[in-house]
Amino acid sequence: MRKYRSFEELAASETEGIDFRIRERDGLSGIAVIAIHGGGIEPGTTEIAEAVAGDRHAFYTFSGLKHCGNACLHITSRHFNEPRGLRLVQRAHTVVSIHGCGDAEPVVLLGGRFDRLGQRIKKSIEYAGFPVRRSVRFPGLSPHNICNRCRLRMGVQLEVSAGLR
């Protein structure tokens, strides 16, 4: 599996509209809900992010469109620097970033630097009947993580397991 370290590397080899698609829209809340590994990269994350964003929050997705092999389009959260996504995130007060992990167990793994918001989201997800636990593998604490590059400098990262998606 080839991994790109930046969007510039990816864009030099992949074609927008054929290999990947970017969608974005502004919102009024100051919160951006993003899925930087959407489409075939981490299936279901774009749909979750779009549903969470609704009409109120800003929305962004970078989605893999390949028939197979979308994993090569995965840029880590710390290195994700697609310009439109960065602009949207930097305008937002805070960010909720939706990801997918391969765990078979149905669970949402909670990460990010905005602990207070994370705890509120955790309670809402648990109230809806889904298990949530703090992520050890994907803590989302780096200031370079896309979820923490907003105006508040802290966001929430949610890893939704394959068993739940």
Tab-separated table of C-alpha atoms in Angstrom:
chain	number	residue	atom	x	y	z
A	1	MET	CA	0.000	0.000	0.000
A	2	ARG	CA	1.444	3.358	-1.023
A	3	LYS	CA	0.895	6.204	1.397
A	4	TYR	CA	1.316	9.815	0.451
A	5	ARG	CA	2.884	12.131	3.027
A	6	SER	CA	1.128	15.241	1.703
A	7	PHE	CA	-1.578	16.377	-0.658
A	8	GLU	CA	1.072	17.733	-3.033
A	9	GLU	CA	2.518	14.215	-3.414
A	10	LEU	CA	-0.948	12.760	-3.930
A	11	ALA	CA	-2.002	15.404	-6.471
A	12	ALA	CA	1.131	14.760	-8.534
A	13	SER	CA	-0.014	11.167	-9.155
A	14	GLU	CA	-3.790	11.132	-8.723
A	15	THR	CA	-6.544	12.996	-10.578
A	16	GLU	CA	-9.397	14.876	-8.945
A	17	GLY	CA	-12.755	13.691	-10.288
A	18	ILE	CA	-11.303	10.321	-11.300
A	19	ASP	CA	-9.299	9.059	-8.310
A	20	PHE	CA	-10.696	11.326	-5.597
A	21	ARG	CA	-13.380	13.944	-4.991
A	22	ILE	CA	-13.517	16.902	-2.615
A	23	ARG	CA	-16.804	18.308	-1.342
A	24	GLU	CA	-17.264	21.177	1.083
A	25	ARG	CA	-19.852	23.608	2.321
A	26	ASP	CA	-19.949	26.312	4.946
A	27	GLY	CA	-22.139	26.298	8.016
A	28	LEU	CA	-23.320	28.836	10.571
A	29	SER	CA	-22.323	27.159	13.858
A	30	GLY	CA	-18.549	27.644	13.801
A	31	ILE	CA	-18.125	23.855	13.890
A	32	ALA	CA	-16.723	21.932	10.926
A	33	VAL	CA	-17.459	18.218	10.548
A	34	ILE	CA	-14.944	16.545	8.274
A	35	ALA	CA	-14.127	13.155	6.764
A	36	ILE	CA	-10.650	13.280	5.243
A	37	HIS	CA	-10.653	9.540	4.468
A	38	GLY	CA	-14.066	9.288	2.844
A	39	GLY	CA	-15.385	7.220	-0.021
A	40	GLY	CA	-13.408	4.036	-0.569
A	41	ILE	CA	-10.616	5.033	1.827
A	42	GLU	CA	-12.635	4.494	5.031
A	43	PRO	CA	-16.131	3.620	3.748
A	44	GLY	CA	-19.085	5.244	5.452
A	45	THR	CA	-17.180	8.137	7.014
A	46	THR	CA	-18.357	10.713	4.464
A	47	GLU	CA	-21.967	9.720	5.035
A	48	ILE	CA	-21.588	9.924	8.821
A	49	ALA	CA	-19.864	13.324	8.638
A	50	GLU	CA	-22.489	14.711	6.267
A	51	ALA	CA	-25.325	13.482	8.495
A	52	VAL	CA	-23.692	14.984	11.600
A	53	ALA	CA	-23.026	18.300	9.828
A	54	GLY	CA	-26.606	18.600	8.616
A	55	ASP	CA	-27.526	22.130	7.542
A	56	ARG	CA	-25.988	23.798	10.593
A	57	HIS	CA	-22.292	22.874	10.584
A	58	ALA	CA	-19.626	23.256	7.904
A	59	PHE	CA	-18.831	20.017	6.051
A	60	TYR	CA	-15.766	18.731	4.189
A	61	THR	CA	-14.841	15.385	2.711
A	62	PHE	CA	-11.924	14.010	0.748
A	63	SER	CA	-13.249	10.805	-0.845
A	64	GLY	CA	-11.523	7.996	-2.704
A	65	LEU	CA	-13.242	7.125	-5.989
A	66	LYS	CA	-11.068	4.262	-7.284
A	67	HIS	CA	-12.713	0.922	-8.083
A	68	CYS	CA	-10.140	-0.664	-5.746
A	69	GLY	CA	-6.973	0.373	-3.956
A	70	ASN	CA	-8.300	3.546	-2.327
A	71	ALA	CA	-6.096	2.953	0.718
A	72	CYS	CA	-3.207	4.524	-1.213
A	73	LEU	CA	-5.062	7.873	-0.966
A	74	HIS	CA	-4.794	7.866	2.836
A	75	ILE	CA	-2.861	10.881	4.122
A	76	THR	CA	-2.489	10.759	7.898
A	77	SER	CA	-4.393	13.300	9.989
A	78	ARG	CA	-1.111	14.918	11.046
A	79	HIS	CA	-0.012	15.417	7.437
A	80	PHE	CA	-3.351	16.177	5.771
A	81	ASN	CA	-2.862	19.497	3.974
A	82	GLU	CA	-5.339	19.638	1.109
A	83	PRO	CA	-5.793	23.435	0.677
A	84	ARG	CA	-9.616	23.642	0.628
A	85	GLY	CA	-9.879	21.416	3.691
A	86	LEU	CA	-7.260	23.418	5.559
A	87	ARG	CA	-9.038	26.700	4.768
A	88	LEU	CA	-12.369	25.337	5.988
A	89	VAL	CA	-10.812	23.973	9.191
A	90	GLN	CA	-8.853	27.169	9.891
A	91	ARG	CA	-12.050	29.247	9.604
A	92	ALA	CA	-13.904	26.973	12.042
A	93	HIS	CA	-14.005	27.546	15.781
A	94	THR	CA	-13.623	23.795	16.310
A	95	VAL	CA	-13.619	20.573	14.288
A	96	VAL	CA	-15.153	17.120	14.625
A	97	SER	CA	-13.239	14.698	12.418
A	98	ILE	CA	-14.882	11.379	11.484
A	99	HIS	CA	-12.598	8.424	10.725
A	100	GLY	CA	-12.941	4.691	10.342
A	101	CYS	CA	-10.911	1.991	12.041
A	102	GLY	CA	-10.872	-1.686	11.140
A	103	ASP	CA	-12.057	-3.072	14.484
A	104	ALA	CA	-14.798	-5.695	14.168
A	105	GLU	CA	-16.219	-4.763	17.581
A	106	PRO	CA	-18.946	-2.107	17.220
A	107	VAL	CA	-17.423	0.904	18.974
A	108	VAL	CA	-16.587	4.593	18.562
A	109	LEU	CA	-13.070	5.512	19.675
A	110	LEU	CA	-12.830	9.048	21.030
A	111	GLY	CA	-9.783	11.260	20.565
A	112	GLY	CA	-8.754	14.858	20.087
A	113	ARG	CA	-7.679	17.737	22.312
A	114	PHE	CA	-11.132	19.213	23.068
A	115	ASP	CA	-11.959	16.959	26.001
A	116	ARG	CA	-15.063	18.867	27.180
A	117	LEU	CA	-16.729	18.646	23.763
A	118	GLY	CA	-15.528	15.058	23.411
A	119	GLN	CA	-17.291	14.117	26.652
A	120	ARG	CA	-20.532	15.756	25.470
A	121	ILE	CA	-20.329	13.869	22.170
A	122	LYS	CA	-19.547	10.638	24.061
A	123	LYS	CA	-22.703	11.040	26.161
A	124	SER	CA	-24.814	11.671	23.051
A	125	ILE	CA	-23.425	8.625	21.247
A	126	GLU	CA	-23.927	6.425	24.318
A	127	TYR	CA	-27.474	7.768	24.736
A	128	ALA	CA	-28.129	6.645	21.145
A	129	GLY	CA	-27.059	3.144	22.186
A	130	PHE	CA	-23.520	2.941	20.834
A	131	PRO	CA	-20.423	2.098	22.902
A	132	VAL	CA	-17.668	4.732	23.157
A	133	ARG	CA	-14.234	4.556	24.705
A	134	ARG	CA	-11.107	6.712	24.739
A	135	SER	CA	-8.763	5.860	21.887
A	136	VAL	CA	-5.276	4.678	22.781
A	137	ARG	CA	-4.221	3.904	19.183
A	138	PHE	CA	-5.665	7.097	17.663
A	139	PRO	CA	-5.438	9.765	20.390
A	140	GLY	CA	-5.655	12.761	18.003
A	141	LEU	CA	-3.612	14.935	20.370
A	142	SER	CA	-0.990	16.319	18.005
A	143	PRO	CA	-1.371	20.045	17.300
A	144	HIS	CA	-0.689	19.102	13.655
A	145	ASN	CA	-3.717	16.767	13.525
A	146	ILE	CA	-6.338	18.267	11.183
A	147	CYS	CA	-8.937	18.220	13.983
A	148	ASN	CA	-6.734	20.504	16.108
A	149	ARG	CA	-5.888	23.059	13.408
A	150	CYS	CA	-9.014	25.162	13.941
A	151	ARG	CA	-9.208	28.570	15.661
A	152	LEU	CA	-9.634	27.002	19.108
A	153	ARG	CA	-6.602	24.738	18.403
A	154	MET	CA	-8.471	21.711	19.718
A	155	GLY	CA	-11.072	19.441	18.198
A	156	VAL	CA	-12.565	15.960	18.457
A	157	GLN	CA	-11.583	12.870	16.487
A	158	LEU	CA	-14.026	9.963	16.251
A	159	GLU	CA	-12.875	6.581	14.935
A	160	VAL	CA	-15.974	4.566	14.006
A	161	SER	CA	-15.201	0.867	13.822
A	162	ALA	CA	-15.904	-1.259	10.758
A	163	GLY	CA	-18.211	-3.317	12.977
A	164	LEU	CA	-20.335	-0.241	13.633
A	165	ARG	CA	-20.180	1.385	10.203
